[in-house]
XYZ file of C-alpha atoms in Angstrom:
638
model
C -16.025 29.277 -19.222
C -14.425 32.155 -17.384
C -16.480 31.755 -14.215
C -15.606 30.463 -10.785
C -17.500 28.230 -8.356
C -18.814 31.398 -6.710
C -18.781 34.856 -8.269
C -20.583 37.617 -6.363
C -20.545 40.384 -9.011
C -18.376 43.508 -9.000
C -19.482 47.029 -8.098
C -17.518 48.979 -10.678
C -18.820 52.375 -9.550
C -17.272 51.725 -6.125
C -14.050 50.212 -7.403
C -14.937 46.797 -5.996
C -14.072 43.717 -8.059
C -16.069 40.507 -8.093
C -15.368 38.008 -5.367
C -13.981 35.091 -7.331
C -14.302 31.974 -5.196
C -12.870 28.542 -5.879
C -12.797 25.221 -4.058
C -9.662 24.180 -2.248
C -9.525 20.671 -0.829
C -5.880 20.276 -1.838
C -5.300 23.144 -4.242
C -7.127 25.188 -6.875
C -9.851 22.976 -8.293
C -9.848 23.192 -12.111
C -13.342 22.747 -13.537
C -13.067 24.348 -16.979
C -12.599 21.969 -19.898
C -8.935 21.590 -20.766
C -7.539 22.900 -17.466
C -7.107 19.614 -15.607
C -3.504 19.254 -14.543
C -2.784 22.982 -14.767
C -2.541 23.358 -10.991
C -0.650 21.492 -8.307
C -2.434 18.582 -6.663
C -1.143 19.206 -3.136
C -1.226 16.725 -0.249
C -4.589 16.686 1.534
C -5.299 18.720 4.649
C -5.016 15.574 6.769
C -1.613 14.834 5.218
C -0.445 18.325 6.163
C -1.609 17.670 9.728
C 0.492 14.484 9.751
C 3.656 16.547 9.229
C 3.167 18.369 12.553
C 5.309 21.017 10.834
C 3.993 24.585 11.086
C 6.662 26.165 8.882
C 6.051 23.609 6.123
C 2.280 24.079 6.357
C 2.690 27.848 5.999
C 4.894 27.363 2.924
C 2.248 25.146 1.327
C -0.495 27.648 2.197
C 1.486 30.475 0.624
C 2.215 28.508 -2.556
C -1.415 27.442 -2.801
C -2.587 31.042 -2.310
C -0.240 32.172 -5.081
C -1.772 29.631 -7.478
C -5.251 30.898 -6.627
C -4.240 34.487 -7.303
C -2.588 33.577 -10.612
C -5.790 31.791 -11.648
C -7.810 34.935 -10.926
C -9.394 33.750 -7.652
C -9.397 36.067 -4.649
C -11.284 33.783 -2.242
C -10.142 30.280 -1.313
C -12.989 28.109 -0.067
C -10.769 26.532 2.553
C -9.184 25.403 4.776
C -11.453 22.708 6.188
C -10.652 22.509 9.886
C -13.244 20.344 11.655
C -11.975 17.979 14.346
C -12.755 14.377 13.384
C -15.455 12.652 15.393
C -16.688 9.954 12.991
C -13.866 7.832 11.542
C -15.826 7.089 8.352
C -16.629 10.741 7.582
C -16.319 11.150 3.829
C -14.496 14.476 4.190
C -11.975 13.592 6.882
C -9.197 13.820 4.290
C -9.930 17.556 3.996
C -10.011 18.256 7.729
C -6.537 19.353 8.776
C -7.190 19.121 12.517
C -7.215 15.348 12.551
C -8.716 14.170 15.827
C -7.235 16.841 18.054
C -8.201 20.490 18.635
C -4.756 21.589 19.776
C -3.011 20.076 16.764
C -5.663 21.629 14.538
C -5.212 25.071 16.061
C -1.443 24.892 15.620
C -1.534 23.976 11.900
C -4.537 26.105 10.915
C -2.876 29.381 11.880
C 0.187 29.098 9.608
C -1.920 27.821 6.722
C -4.230 30.846 6.951
C -1.275 33.214 7.221
C 0.339 31.637 4.168
C -2.756 31.864 1.967
C -3.670 35.414 2.955
C -0.105 36.673 2.514
C -0.855 36.325 -1.213
C -3.878 38.639 -1.003
C -6.395 35.783 -1.121
C -9.191 35.532 1.459
C -9.124 32.171 3.244
C -12.394 30.595 4.420
C -12.631 28.403 7.520
C -15.168 25.633 7.046
C -17.437 23.829 7.776
C -18.692 25.726 10.797
C -19.683 23.853 12.808
C -20.002 20.243 13.974
C -20.097 18.900 10.408
C -18.454 15.678 11.570
C -20.360 13.372 9.219
C -21.659 13.435 5.648
C -24.585 11.097 6.303
C -27.745 13.185 5.891
C -25.729 16.364 6.278
C -28.461 18.325 4.492
C -31.330 15.863 4.193
C -33.162 13.332 6.310
C -34.099 13.601 9.937
C -37.470 14.670 11.322
C -36.914 18.322 10.305
C -34.549 17.949 7.364
C -30.803 17.961 7.912
C -29.273 15.849 10.651
C -28.654 17.677 13.916
C -25.404 17.724 15.853
C -26.461 18.084 19.476
C -23.484 19.386 21.431
C -23.036 20.762 24.936
C -21.035 23.940 25.556
C -18.026 22.312 27.215
C -17.572 19.806 24.409
C -17.954 22.555 21.822
C -15.394 24.913 23.343
C -12.798 22.346 24.387
C -12.934 19.882 21.502
C -14.506 21.325 18.350
C -14.150 25.121 18.438
C -10.369 25.579 18.963
C -9.288 25.250 15.295
C -11.969 27.758 14.283
C -10.919 30.121 17.065
C -7.311 29.770 15.879
C -8.378 30.773 12.372
C -9.968 33.895 13.853
C -6.762 34.674 15.748
C -4.828 34.303 12.484
C -7.032 36.998 10.929
C -8.974 34.799 8.535
C -11.284 36.769 6.260
C -14.264 34.420 5.931
C -16.133 31.524 7.486
C -18.490 29.071 5.806
C -21.414 27.732 7.808
C -22.378 24.113 7.263
C -25.395 22.135 6.022
C -26.213 20.362 9.272
C -28.327 21.573 12.139
C -26.764 22.401 15.471
C -28.908 21.613 18.491
C -31.921 21.537 16.195
C -31.325 24.792 14.274
C -29.745 25.097 10.844
C -26.110 26.139 11.237
C -26.542 29.023 8.780
C -29.348 30.585 10.766
C -28.207 29.664 14.259
C -27.660 32.874 16.286
C -25.868 31.085 19.126
C -23.408 29.570 16.671
C -22.822 32.654 14.512
C -23.566 35.787 16.518
C -22.850 34.666 20.067
C -19.965 32.194 19.730
C -18.198 33.155 16.496
C -18.657 36.910 16.212
C -19.124 37.576 19.899
C -16.893 35.355 22.030
C -14.291 34.443 19.378
C -14.281 38.016 18.063
C -14.472 37.189 14.349
C -14.427 40.398 12.266
C -14.789 38.917 8.770
C -17.891 37.639 6.973
C -19.850 34.391 7.121
C -20.973 32.807 3.852
C -23.293 29.856 3.563
C -22.251 26.571 2.082
C -23.840 26.238 -1.355
C -27.586 25.909 -0.775
C -27.302 25.921 3.029
C -29.345 29.124 3.442
C -32.927 28.386 4.459
C -34.520 31.794 4.914
C -33.874 35.521 4.953
C -33.868 35.251 8.743
C -30.317 33.968 8.425
C -28.993 37.533 8.140
C -30.341 38.326 11.608
C -28.663 35.176 12.964
C -25.243 36.226 11.660
C -25.137 34.992 8.057
C -23.586 37.702 5.872
C -23.580 36.119 2.418
C -25.983 33.653 0.819
C -24.186 31.377 -1.630
C -24.574 30.904 -4.486
C -27.453 33.361 -4.117
C -29.850 31.855 -6.626
C -32.516 31.182 -3.983
C -33.313 34.942 -3.605
C -33.335 34.755 0.210
C -30.872 37.650 0.271
C -32.391 39.608 -2.612
C -32.690 43.371 -2.207
C -36.429 43.014 -1.919
C -36.239 40.444 0.853
C -33.583 42.293 2.856
C -35.087 45.762 2.493
C -37.943 45.061 4.860
C -37.064 44.207 8.450
C -33.330 43.631 8.171
C -31.818 47.048 7.450
C -29.350 47.092 10.365
C -28.322 43.461 9.892
C -27.811 44.012 6.165
C -25.583 47.019 6.818
C -23.440 44.966 9.167
C -23.206 42.124 6.662
C -22.043 44.536 3.955
C -19.514 46.074 6.344
C -18.051 42.668 7.163
C -17.622 41.671 3.513
C -16.020 45.010 2.684
C -13.747 44.845 5.719
C -12.194 41.587 4.536
C -11.809 42.906 1.005
C -10.150 46.135 2.133
C -7.905 44.465 4.689
C -6.422 42.151 2.058
C -6.388 44.982 -0.532
C -8.750 43.221 -2.904
C -10.493 46.544 -3.545
C -9.343 48.053 -6.808
C -7.378 44.931 -7.682
C -8.785 42.396 -10.063
C -6.715 39.725 -11.746
C -9.593 39.439 -14.206
C -13.310 40.251 -14.517
C -15.620 37.245 -14.971
C -16.457 35.908 -17.458
C -13.329 37.363 -19.072
C -11.150 35.093 -16.929
C -10.571 32.325 -19.437
C -6.896 33.171 -19.915
C -6.290 33.274 -16.156
C -8.037 29.981 -15.541
C -6.067 28.390 -18.371
C -2.744 29.438 -16.858
C -0.451 26.606 -15.857
C 0.407 27.525 -12.284
C 2.128 24.252 -11.471
C 5.880 24.700 -11.518
C 8.977 22.721 -10.673
C 9.048 24.619 -7.381
C 5.454 23.737 -6.417
C 6.037 20.102 -7.352
C 9.145 19.961 -5.192
C 7.295 21.530 -2.266
C 4.426 19.061 -2.791
C 6.943 16.200 -2.748
C 8.531 17.529 0.428
C 5.166 17.877 2.168
C 4.030 14.406 1.098
C 7.327 12.876 2.242
C 7.154 14.501 5.647
C 3.549 13.388 6.070
C 4.479 9.700 5.920
C 4.013 7.968 9.259
C 6.065 4.820 9.691
C 3.819 2.676 11.875
C 5.859 -0.525 12.160
C 9.369 -1.555 11.141
C 11.355 -4.618 12.199
C 14.458 -3.361 10.423
C 13.519 -4.161 6.837
C 13.438 -0.411 6.122
C 15.202 1.449 4.722
C 15.718 -0.957 1.857
C 19.276 -2.244 1.777
C 20.515 -2.811 -1.819
C 23.117 -5.270 -0.508
C 20.315 -7.525 0.725
C 17.554 -6.751 -1.756
C 18.537 -7.336 -5.372
C 14.990 -7.736 -6.662
C 12.007 -5.897 -5.210
C 8.401 -6.831 -5.949
C 5.697 -4.161 -6.018
C 2.210 -5.618 -5.749
C -1.320 -4.253 -5.623
C -3.936 -2.595 -7.804
C -3.224 0.692 -6.050
C 0.499 0.505 -6.807
C 0.116 1.936 -10.316
C -3.456 3.237 -10.263
C -3.679 6.601 -12.015
C -5.729 9.696 -11.124
C -9.435 10.071 -11.894
C -9.992 11.929 -15.138
C -13.737 12.533 -15.363
C -14.804 15.949 -16.669
C -16.077 17.685 -13.544
C -13.111 16.624 -11.446
C -15.073 15.400 -8.425
C -14.400 11.665 -8.377
C -12.004 10.429 -5.669
C -8.759 8.646 -6.342
C -5.807 7.488 -4.247
C -4.159 10.921 -4.346
C -7.052 13.298 -3.619
C -10.472 12.760 -2.091
C -13.684 13.342 -4.024
C -16.273 16.078 -4.185
C -15.835 19.828 -4.301
C -12.449 19.425 -2.637
C -10.978 17.291 -5.425
C -8.095 18.620 -7.495
C -7.690 16.622 -10.680
C -4.372 15.844 -12.349
C -3.433 14.567 -15.780
C -0.745 12.432 -14.254
C 0.684 11.584 -10.874
C 3.766 9.774 -9.654
C 2.301 6.430 -8.588
C 3.944 4.353 -5.887
C 5.290 1.923 -8.484
C 6.703 4.647 -10.754
C 8.415 6.401 -7.847
C 9.894 3.189 -6.486
C 10.998 2.043 -9.945
C 12.979 5.214 -10.669
C 14.694 5.233 -7.286
C 15.428 1.489 -7.434
C 17.303 1.996 -10.713
C 19.681 4.379 -8.933
C 20.219 1.768 -6.206
C 20.810 -0.991 -8.753
C 17.729 -2.925 -7.656
C 15.552 -4.790 -10.141
C 11.792 -4.223 -9.767
C 9.012 -6.631 -10.730
C 5.424 -5.483 -10.499
C 1.843 -6.642 -10.799
C -1.454 -4.874 -10.331
C -3.243 -8.198 -10.565
C -4.997 -8.854 -7.271
C -5.324 -12.590 -7.855
C -3.467 -14.511 -5.182
C -1.719 -16.821 -7.625
C -0.213 -13.935 -9.595
C 0.806 -12.045 -6.462
C 2.519 -15.154 -5.069
C 4.347 -15.743 -8.354
C 5.729 -12.204 -8.406
C 6.612 -12.312 -4.706
C 8.585 -15.526 -5.112
C 10.766 -13.864 -7.761
C 11.868 -11.132 -5.317
C 13.935 -10.733 -2.167
C 11.378 -8.384 -0.570
C 7.854 -7.237 -1.355
C 6.082 -3.886 -1.254
C 2.288 -4.165 -1.211
C 0.418 -0.929 -1.878
C -3.050 -0.791 -0.367
C -5.376 2.169 -0.651
C -8.857 3.520 -0.299
C -10.450 6.908 -0.756
C -13.504 8.916 0.271
C -15.774 11.617 -1.043
C -18.005 14.482 -0.039
C -21.694 13.642 0.249
C -21.370 10.192 1.812
C -19.540 8.491 4.614
C -17.339 5.484 3.965
C -19.159 2.173 4.203
C -16.106 0.362 5.478
C -12.717 1.134 7.004
C -11.053 -1.604 4.956
C -8.606 -1.082 2.113
C -9.896 -1.575 -1.458
C -9.517 -4.566 -3.782
C -9.573 -7.104 -0.930
C -5.897 -6.446 -0.319
C -6.417 -7.361 3.338
C -6.865 -10.977 2.215
C -3.794 -10.882 0.004
C -1.284 -9.473 2.491
C -1.027 -12.419 4.959
C -0.350 -14.924 2.164
C 2.420 -12.862 0.607
C 3.932 -12.124 4.024
C 4.520 -15.859 4.531
C 6.802 -15.938 1.489
C 9.013 -12.860 1.690
C 9.750 -9.850 3.923
C 6.727 -7.650 3.300
C 6.305 -3.891 3.483
C 2.781 -2.451 3.312
C 2.295 1.112 2.072
C -1.143 2.639 2.614
C -2.715 5.623 0.848
C -5.761 6.546 2.893
C -8.344 9.308 3.554
C -8.400 8.648 7.284
C -8.626 5.709 9.656
C -8.325 2.183 8.264
C -8.271 -1.313 9.729
C -5.136 -3.468 9.560
C -6.077 -7.030 10.590
C -2.728 -8.244 9.162
C -0.531 -5.758 11.049
C 1.255 -8.392 13.144
C 2.160 -10.497 10.114
C 4.198 -8.031 8.071
C 7.657 -6.509 8.471
C 6.840 -2.836 7.991
C 3.809 -0.543 7.598
C 3.719 3.082 6.506
C 0.774 5.398 5.907
C 0.211 8.486 3.776
C -3.073 10.420 3.917
C -3.885 11.107 0.221
C -0.574 12.722 -0.596
C -1.235 14.382 -3.957
C 0.601 14.132 -7.263
C 4.063 13.445 -5.829
C 2.931 10.402 -3.832
C 5.311 7.943 -5.498
C 8.304 10.245 -5.177
C 7.581 10.642 -1.469
C 7.339 6.874 -0.961
C 10.649 6.364 -2.713
C 12.404 8.992 -0.573
C 11.429 7.171 2.607
C 11.734 3.556 1.438
C 15.323 3.986 0.276
C 16.396 6.115 3.242
C 16.926 9.394 1.407
C 14.865 10.900 4.201
C 14.060 9.359 7.545
C 10.294 9.254 8.143
C 9.100 12.030 10.448
C 5.318 12.054 10.139
C 3.097 11.427 13.151
C -0.486 10.196 13.128
C -2.995 13.057 13.605
C -5.605 10.395 14.321
C -5.819 7.058 16.087
C -5.768 3.965 13.877
C -8.445 1.704 15.417
C -7.885 -1.902 16.333
C -11.366 -2.987 15.178
C -14.480 -1.458 13.669
C -15.882 -1.220 17.197
C -13.186 1.262 18.241
C -14.664 4.284 16.440
C -17.698 6.554 16.526
C -20.292 5.984 13.813
C -22.571 8.455 12.011
C -26.190 8.878 13.045
C -28.679 9.660 10.254
C -30.943 11.916 12.298
C -29.634 13.260 15.594
C -25.936 13.013 16.365
C -25.864 13.358 20.112
C -22.321 14.076 21.214
C -22.934 12.211 24.447
C -19.335 10.968 24.559
C -18.333 14.560 25.233
C -14.554 14.991 25.259
C -13.850 11.256 25.175
C -13.091 10.581 21.506
C -9.966 9.149 19.844
C -7.034 8.709 22.281
C -9.044 10.569 24.932
C -11.415 7.597 25.252
C -10.544 4.601 27.393
C -13.196 2.590 25.519
C -11.375 2.592 22.170
C -8.370 0.392 21.465
C -5.745 1.539 19.002
C -3.826 -0.544 16.509
C -1.547 2.500 16.344
C -2.101 5.429 18.705
C -2.566 9.126 18.056
C 0.791 10.851 17.625
C 2.602 7.644 16.654
C 5.266 7.626 13.962
C 8.637 5.866 13.914
C 11.982 7.046 12.570
C 14.991 5.171 11.217
C 16.778 6.152 14.395
C 15.915 6.196 18.100
C 15.348 9.128 20.433
C 15.660 9.374 24.183
C 14.204 12.077 26.400
C 16.146 13.799 29.153
C 14.870 14.665 32.617
C 12.207 17.414 32.438
C 12.260 20.644 34.410
C 9.083 22.592 35.126
C 9.300 26.271 35.966
C 7.429 29.580 35.950
C 10.232 32.097 36.554
C 11.501 33.298 33.199
C 8.699 31.480 31.414
C 6.743 33.456 28.803
C 3.540 31.607 29.677
C 1.704 30.280 32.709
C 4.253 27.457 33.035
C 7.097 25.922 31.049
C 8.629 22.471 30.777
C 12.104 21.968 29.334
C 13.950 18.763 28.468
C 16.504 17.428 26.020
C 15.632 15.203 23.060
C 18.636 13.084 22.113
C 19.246 11.108 18.941
C 20.425 7.888 20.554
C 20.391 5.878 17.337
C 22.711 5.418 14.374
C 21.053 7.530 11.682
C 20.046 11.183 11.370
C 16.406 11.925 12.133
C 13.734 14.372 13.261
C 11.555 13.859 16.325
C 8.271 15.498 17.283
C 8.136 15.623 21.072
C 4.575 15.797 22.391
C 3.365 17.224 25.705
C 0.110 15.939 27.157
C -1.502 17.524 30.216
C -3.007 15.315 32.887
C -5.495 17.246 35.007
C -6.579 16.462 38.558
C -9.505 14.001 38.767
C -12.059 16.622 39.805
C -11.575 18.373 36.439
C -13.287 15.388 34.781
C -10.987 15.595 31.784
C -9.648 12.712 29.697
C -6.503 11.055 31.036
C -4.377 12.933 28.510
C -4.971 16.030 26.389
C -2.414 17.347 23.922
C -1.235 20.817 24.915
C 2.164 21.099 23.260
C 4.482 19.701 20.612
C 7.810 20.666 19.137
C 9.566 19.315 16.073
C 13.330 19.150 16.386
C 15.815 20.044 13.686
C 17.528 17.165 11.891
C 19.608 15.562 14.632
C 22.715 13.585 13.803
C 23.524 10.511 15.940
C 24.496 11.675 19.410
C 23.135 15.209 18.924
C 20.469 16.666 21.180
C 18.088 19.608 21.191
C 16.613 21.361 24.195
C 12.856 21.411 23.783
C 10.751 23.952 25.670
C 6.979 23.662 26.013
C 5.334 26.952 26.955
C 1.828 26.536 28.325
C -0.654 29.406 28.193
C -3.333 29.882 30.857
C -5.825 28.459 28.334
C -3.707 25.306 27.950
C -4.096 24.692 31.689
C -7.808 25.508 31.834
C -11.083 23.724 31.285
C -14.306 25.249 30.013
C -16.929 25.677 32.724
C -20.519 26.229 31.586
C -21.326 27.384 35.131
C -18.658 30.083 34.914
C -19.534 30.716 31.275
C -15.856 30.593 30.406
C -12.420 29.102 31.029
C -11.230 28.213 34.529
C -7.539 27.590 35.168
C -6.779 24.349 36.994
C -4.146 23.531 39.592
C -2.439 20.225 40.298
C -1.788 19.365 36.662
C 1.157 17.359 35.430
C 2.777 17.168 32.006
C 3.550 13.874 30.310
C 6.048 14.110 27.478
C 6.644 11.447 24.880
C 6.763 10.272 21.291
C 3.015 9.600 21.078
C -0.103 9.517 23.243
C 0.816 5.940 24.194
C 4.582 6.333 24.403
C 5.143 8.620 27.390
C 8.799 8.992 28.328
C 8.811 11.612 31.104
C 6.356 13.010 33.664
C 6.645 16.230 35.636
C 4.269 18.083 37.948
C 3.646 21.728 37.156
C 4.460 24.268 39.889
């Protein structure tokens, strides 16, 4: 009672408050008895990535930071920014980069700015190469599994979101449990001192993940804070010997972050006298509305033959089927168990109640004058009976994931994959998915519409209703590739994870087939792309590409135009790499918006280990489209 997940004590004689640290998978994690439901259960980091909306992400970060401050916390143990490598990673729902470093870098910056604008230190984690939970801290010939990564792969694919956090002025980093090239991440001098503090120029402090410190030697490698500190590796006695200079630097880095965000002399409360703060209800009508907006704009419409939005003139009775359709939140005491709204583990935010898909659809259907019949019974006979009583069917399928283990399967729960084809034979069928990452859809060619939401938080049902009934046209885009089969993904390795595929993961690999490609997401309208112009004169970067995006359909909508760079063959890059995107305003039918992609020298460079840095390339072209597989225009750069 009155404590936080991490509480380095105050130094009252120096006017320094305690660092009050709390977990942050999708909001302030309430762990004190009686506080569940007192904070907003926000959409997951992966859901935020699916919005491709920097302004919205910053608004969520700011609101989340405000809740932390009101609860008495001055350090948020987030955001989680790793680029996905293993599709079954149990923490992919937390990782807001999805499968792409450029997308990650673009959304990480505004999130960090939003959080820290509230005077709360944000923490980039898990640094680095923590792309699987399998044996993340155990197993292997020397203990934790080792991520063995070459320099080019590190700098081009996995470092950019972390570097973006540094550029945004983030106050802290958290090093991970795994080994990197054989050495524990939290005592790896190449990882911490050379790459992070040296090349990236990070000025804040590095804390260990809880229990990830292995010796006092970590301070010499660049670790500044041992958490939770109970192992005595960073005790005064241990540090006083041979680590005087390193200890001074570690102290300076912690103080620098505290002073820069004006945490010095300001304490919302002093643990353990923080009970009243932690009990505060920080969830408001405003945070719930913002959570609904973010969840709605994260929805990616993957397939639609015209059945959506639901037409009340054609659909008088709507069936809602599936165990997940009205499945409530987990309510166990510690608040770590996953559900279909937030993933499990230290990143779980518990809620007393959520808007389930069924409840959200039911309320909106009443307004439209549509009758709703529902069953959570997964038995085929019951599902068929309910489907036959309706004009159209919504099947809600879901699965979740948790810290500490990777998913055993990419299938949806409750054997809903077997149910869907049978129901689809009877009535027009819409499948809604609530997922923590990639899933398989063996039935995708047998249904009328498919939409996905990545663990969207407490307003999940309200968001579904907004899109299903056309109150808002879907605008989310996949931040990952949805695989065609279980063979179209990377798998975890229990001992040594050799990143031998290099840059060729997700859409960058020509070995993997997609059911739905990276960047994909339909609207209720259509968009066409005008002829592109490439230029350097008057461009604020190394090169610019400009073109018009036109709403050529019959409904208002928002498009996210994506720019992929294709390098010359001798660069040995993937066929396409994302290097730009721009979300349009809401375009009415016939309206257009001029989109300008400004490419920096880094955007047009590759990392050369021989040159020990970035080398700008010539002969590149830009391919612009609605997804990585839907290229509409191509232009060579001058």
